[in-house]
Amino acid sequence: MTKIKVGVAGYGVIGQRLADGVALQEDMELIGVADVAPTLSIQALFEKGMPYDLYTADPGKKHLLTDAGIPVSGTLEELIGKVDIMLDSSPGGIGAKNKEIYVKNNVKAVFQGGEKNEVADIFFHGYANYEKGIGADYLKLTSCNTTGLIRTIDAIDREFGVEKVAMTIIRRVADPGDYHRGLTNALMVDKAPSHQAVDLMTIMPHINATGILVHTPVTHGHIITPIVSTKNKISKDDLLEMFRKHPRIRVVKLADGFLGNASLFKYARDLGNPRGDMYEVAVWEESIVKSGDDIMFAINIPQESVVIPESIDAIRAAMKMQMTREEGTEATNRYLGMKA
Amino acid sequence: MTKIKVGVAGYGVIGQRLADGVALQEDMELIGVADVAPTLSIQALFEKGMPYDLYTADPGKKHLLTDAGIPVSGTLEELIGKVDIMLDSSPGGIGAKNKEIYVKNNVKAVFQGGEKNEVADIFFHGYANYEKGIGADYLKLTSCNTTGLIRTIDAIDREFGVEKVAMTIIRRVADPGDYHRGLTNALMVDKAPSHQAVDLMTIMPHINATGILVHTPVTHGHIITPIVSTKNKISKDDLLEMFRKHPRIRVVKLADGFLGNASLFKYARDLGNPRGDMYEVAVWEESIVKSGDDIMFAINIPQESVVIPESIDAIRAAMKMQMTREEGTEATNRYLGMKA
Amino acid sequence: MTKIKVGVAGYGVIGQRLADGVALQEDMELIGVADVAPTLSIQALFEKGMPYDLYTADPGKKHLLTDAGIPVSGTLEELIGKVDIMLDSSPGGIGAKNKEIYVKNNVKAVFQGGEKNEVADIFFHGYANYEKGIGADYLKLTSCNTTGLIRTIDAIDREFGVEKVAMTIIRRVADPGDYHRGLTNALMVDKAPSHQAVDLMTIMPHINATGILVHTPVTHGHIITPIVSTKNKISKDDLLEMFRKHPRIRVVKLADGFLGNASLFKYARDLGNPRGDMYEVAVWEESIVKSGDDIMFAINIPQESVVIPESIDAIRAAMKMQMTREEGTEATNRYLGMKA
Amino acid sequence: MTKIKVGVAGYGVIGQRLADGVALQEDMELIGVADVAPTLSIQALFEKGMPYDLYTADPGKKHLLTDAGIPVSGTLEELIGKVDIMLDSSPGGIGAKNKEIYVKNNVKAVFQGGEKNEVADIFFHGYANYEKGIGADYLKLTSCNTTGLIRTIDAIDREFGVEKVAMTIIRRVADPGDYHRGLTNALMVDKAPSHQAVDLMTIMPHINATGILVHTPVTHGHIITPIVSTKNKISKDDLLEMFRKHPRIRVVKLADGFLGNASLFKYARDLGNPRGDMYEVAVWEESIVKSGDDIMFAINIPQESVVIPESIDAIRAAMKMQMTREEGTEATNRYLGMKA
């Protein structure tokens, strides 16, 4: 089997997790990663002994890396020359600039949520519209909140038909170790509707979605509370059964000690998952309530790692590795060690 | 005019604000307040020169106060002997014990949300069910979240007919200066439905309500995001117009700098309001969205002070000072300096 | 008695408190305040009925205020034309620009800690170097941390002779309602020595000072823990006695319920102080320990209001209202309602 | 080589890290761990496939585990019967009860900082007093702050002679995922001197130590700022050189992006360390300052994992596996993968 050759541009919070995720896929080969400066993540890569080759994303600033003693294997363009597809997790806006090099080199790319939709031909989610990504050249992933949310909404939609979603997004304001985006003793309200609702409607145009987003001063996971109106009647047990068998949804219980977003982070650390990451979103069993015919529940979104599986799905679709969502997502899940 | 004589049991976060609020009512007379120990609030009362007479709520522990040099005017029972009605804001459960003394002394009382419903004959909200409180002997106020929420739901209900409410409550976990109920870098999920939804249905039994509550590590105001289904069509402009004329609702704008719950606290401080308190709940104009025919918005609840107006309404109803909600709430608002 | 005419440039966190403080001085007259935009503080000034006249600090942007319905009494330069001295609490760097207008109009000014030292002839502290400010044209106040710290160090120095101070500054990272300078679940370390140590040595050149500053995600007061080496032996009781009689130092006890910085904020709110402000720094009695011959203790700095008294002292010195520190600070304290 | 057989009582935050650390020692064998209930850590152990055998710490409550489907290999006493030494990381106070079983079974034990000193014959630190632990039956480890602090003080003491330490401890108030010990928007001051200073003097009786402890609402690492008086002159470069070669101290730089305690947690996650743990304390290069002849610096203490190496040292001493601190700590470090 020829392995699909993959490069990663931007070795930050998302990029290093993309690299790790790709490295686990037995039908893919991670050729290298690209970044500009010796950030903590790059310093850690170096201390680990450079398990991934590093390319400079800005040849004019190669000295930033070499001065810090970090070995550089070449330039971003050289990396691009060696791969079939790039995962671009550069800071917002840089991906659009990188795209020019991808196009010039005739290399496909998957962008992250920080880029504008125009950067890509397809706004992609592994479960909701895998087929649209098949053979596409440029795909953009949904953002972390939307990726996790759509897993649940898509699952409900396929079995019960979703007509409407109104949600509250209780957003973690920064990742652990991020000193630049803090918030102290305040809840901050965004202009409604939130972009996550708009994005959901772009991916799933038959659904009417809206939502209010509130930023909170925590770092371990967003919590979303959607209220979902379905075409066919749905019970709490229906929802539980459906979510329990979903490979990327984990049903947890307050009664078991999963008291909030920090419990899931703690649990993933105790599991020994690298970085304390978790690919699954979680739904609290005791949060599920009916509101008339509608159903409401609380989802935990592990913002640092949740988009990794769907990003890998995007490679599978773009490279025509699997031609159906079932086969594509199943392969990703298997190599990531998630439940079948 | 004979003034109604009022006493306050429990001079804590709520109690001291009740006392201040009653003291502003020109048709009421604050006879005194009762507490047990020289808490910071009692020390501050002393440093201010004892504007209110203090009675010991536990005669056996009078020395706790006198040893600290705090003058004590008598016992709780002596205070009760001098008043027409008590506002009881003792810690949860103590109110039920105090009630025995109220009954023995034939004195009416208004309890706060921390007591069980059974303590009172009427579960009361000034705007939603003033008439039920008229002449009642024992009333219990809705809790802070429910009090604020009902202001908005009751207003919608009277003009458009509310059928259903599904809400997310983003709860501040502790008050400023509270070291006993903290939460650090975590969002905590409660078992659904939240008690606020249940309480709303008790006060407004024709409405179907449910909700999910999430605790957040902040101190300046709860934020609730209800989604409301109405009998008659309601627009964003309808809602704004209605809320703008409501004396206990303040419409604010993100564009004006009201970015979240802490902005309202800051604004109330800058207004010179004692303690930085605000009696009104706030609704963010830019948070209002339609979800199909439903309407959704974000409310700020200033948890320390929001129940003061409705508690004073309860005195008016119980003592038959005004016989309609319009007259009762109007009097409270006028003396509290709120808009007409 | 002719009152000294005072204007305030910059009606932000510090500016509005300066205005309130000056308004309380019976030998001063607050002519007006200047700002640029309808911030929350300006909106609150308007809702209060404009107790202070407002001047636009940027005539070209006067419409920002008038479009919001805020009455404008003229320009900053017009305000300057009516006063004897300006208190400049503009954002850092703006004061230096404003100084050109002050010089042109031959008006004295007192700048805040955000400006560079070069803006002023004298780096000023009411207790430590009042005499140096007498008759000066341009003075700069020490920053909030340094102002509070110097109160304690100066007091010790006058009675026991201070040789050396090494301190840890546990800094609150933002004020309540500040959404721009947050920090979430992190302690952030600054390059040592901290500027507060350097500033202390500028004001008190005979002392050797150094320190480490750590930012913490809270809003209610810095805590400083200096270790002080004295020429003459000092005991815990000496320190307590000295601090207890200092008008701008409040000795508090953990045993009384003052558990940390938030307790002092709560207490000031309960006292009914406008905005919950406190002019005094606090020292915890149970924090005082000896380290060999040195003495160590913990100070609470109410960052929003602590510089107000010393800023008013600066007016007194610059305008030669009182010719000694004892008389100058005593007058300020009396009008601010602090203990004699 | 016969391996030393080790059991762990209490599989909580510390216990699971002790178990992992022992499992890495090639001259030790982890026989099993004991706990009472299916906590998140135990659930994670189960989801990982029970890499360690689990024993019930309370035979009467074995059903708590078996009802949750967790396999139980026996009772705590049965575990004790199979081992040479126990690491007891039970909740504070339980260790003292367990000791009775250890004594009855003639098994040695190492207790954690939550137990009272009386539980043990020796209050132990791998670097400071290894020799005192040799052959001892019952040892108690210093707590997390003291363990990390002593690493630095002991290093200075051996080369320069430490006479006096005065420190500020900026304490993280809870671990990630701990919902029971929170603090929200407050700094909390403890009665001085802090127990860490007292403990340091117990371990190193020739040093005069004191300190003030302030709790802060964060979860990723304590920061201590000791001021150290030495017998022989010490420079910043001396300190750096000494700390750089210490296997359990990591010198980091603000300039490299290590901005605070959360940066070290992020870095350890990026390194791929299980749970994002780090055994080393960190010292910020740019925090080091001289205060006269004294030296001051800032240390980061990773509270969850810092005591693991010294706890394993304690096994080595108690079991006479190595007879000097150099050999003992070197063996621990090597198996834990720390620098030589």
Tab-separated table of N, CA and C in Angstrom, chain A residues 1 4 8 12 26 42 64 73 77 119 123 143-144 152 196 205-206 214 218 224 235 237 247-248 263 280 282 333:
chain	number	residue	atom	x	y	z
A	1	MET	N	0.847	-1.206	0.000
A	1	MET	CA	0.000	0.000	0.000
A	1	MET	C	0.877	1.250	0.000
A	4	ILE	N	-0.316	7.815	1.875
A	4	ILE	CA	-0.534	9.218	1.504
A	4	ILE	C	0.447	10.074	2.293
A	8	VAL	N	2.280	19.242	7.712
A	8	VAL	CA	1.496	20.104	8.598
A	8	VAL	C	2.150	21.484	8.635
A	12	GLY	N	1.270	24.643	16.175
A	12	GLY	CA	0.770	25.231	17.417
A	12	GLY	C	-0.143	24.259	18.140
A	26	GLU	N	-2.068	4.410	9.777
A	26	GLU	CA	-1.132	3.483	9.135
A	26	GLU	C	-1.119	3.613	7.624
A	42	ILE	N	7.752	24.004	19.746
A	42	ILE	CA	8.926	23.621	18.956
A	42	ILE	C	10.082	23.235	19.888
A	64	LEU	N	15.862	32.199	13.299
A	64	LEU	CA	15.149	32.141	14.581
A	64	LEU	C	15.213	30.729	15.143
A	73	SER	N	14.945	21.156	8.461
A	73	SER	CA	15.105	20.233	7.333
A	73	SER	C	14.875	20.885	5.986
A	77	GLU	N	8.129	25.386	1.410
A	77	GLU	CA	7.897	25.013	0.009
A	77	GLU	C	8.557	23.673	-0.310
A	119	VAL	N	-11.274	30.520	1.480
A	119	VAL	CA	-9.997	29.866	1.217
A	119	VAL	C	-10.204	28.481	0.599
A	123	PHE	N	-16.561	23.513	2.750
A	123	PHE	CA	-16.570	23.658	4.198
A	123	PHE	C	-16.965	22.277	4.724
A	143	SER	N	-14.874	24.915	12.915
A	143	SER	CA	-14.102	25.235	14.117
A	143	SER	C	-14.406	24.225	15.218
A	144	CYS	N	-13.698	24.333	16.320
A	144	CYS	CA	-13.818	23.315	17.367
A	144	CYS	C	-15.238	23.161	17.880
A	152	THR	N	-23.190	15.791	17.180
A	152	THR	CA	-24.448	15.417	17.849
A	152	THR	C	-25.651	15.733	16.966
A	196	GLN	N	-21.031	29.982	15.143
A	196	GLN	CA	-21.217	28.530	15.136
A	196	GLN	C	-22.578	28.157	14.556
A	205	PRO	N	-27.709	22.941	5.477
A	205	PRO	CA	-28.571	24.084	5.114
A	205	PRO	C	-30.056	23.866	5.385
A	206	HIS	N	-30.464	22.644	5.638
A	206	HIS	CA	-31.897	22.402	5.891
A	206	HIS	C	-32.279	22.701	7.334
A	214	VAL	N	-21.297	32.965	25.176
A	214	VAL	CA	-20.797	33.669	26.359
A	214	VAL	C	-19.405	33.119	26.692
A	218	VAL	N	-12.223	30.126	31.834
A	218	VAL	CA	-11.721	28.778	32.099
A	218	VAL	C	-10.988	28.294	30.858
A	224	ILE	N	-21.720	23.374	25.325
A	224	ILE	CA	-22.823	23.864	24.494
A	224	ILE	C	-24.114	23.214	24.966
A	235	SER	N	-36.995	10.643	22.244
A	235	SER	CA	-37.012	10.561	23.711
A	235	SER	C	-35.592	10.655	24.230
A	237	ASP	N	-34.185	8.441	25.977
A	237	ASP	CA	-33.543	7.144	25.747
A	237	ASP	C	-33.067	6.995	24.303
A	247	PRO	N	-18.960	6.718	17.688
A	247	PRO	CA	-17.539	6.582	18.079
A	247	PRO	C	-16.915	7.873	18.585
A	248	ARG	N	-17.483	9.014	18.248
A	248	ARG	CA	-16.861	10.278	18.654
A	248	ARG	C	-17.683	11.044	19.686
A	263	SER	N	-13.467	17.825	34.678
A	263	SER	CA	-13.451	16.391	34.979
A	263	SER	C	-13.038	15.597	33.746
A	280	GLU	N	-13.148	12.674	21.699
A	280	GLU	CA	-14.606	12.631	21.769
A	280	GLU	C	-15.180	13.890	22.428
A	282	ALA	N	-18.262	15.028	24.915
A	282	ALA	CA	-19.012	14.300	25.941
A	282	ALA	C	-20.406	14.899	26.074
A	333	ASN	N	-11.115	6.594	12.906
A	333	ASN	CA	-11.371	6.191	14.293
A	333	ASN	C	-10.485	5.022	14.703
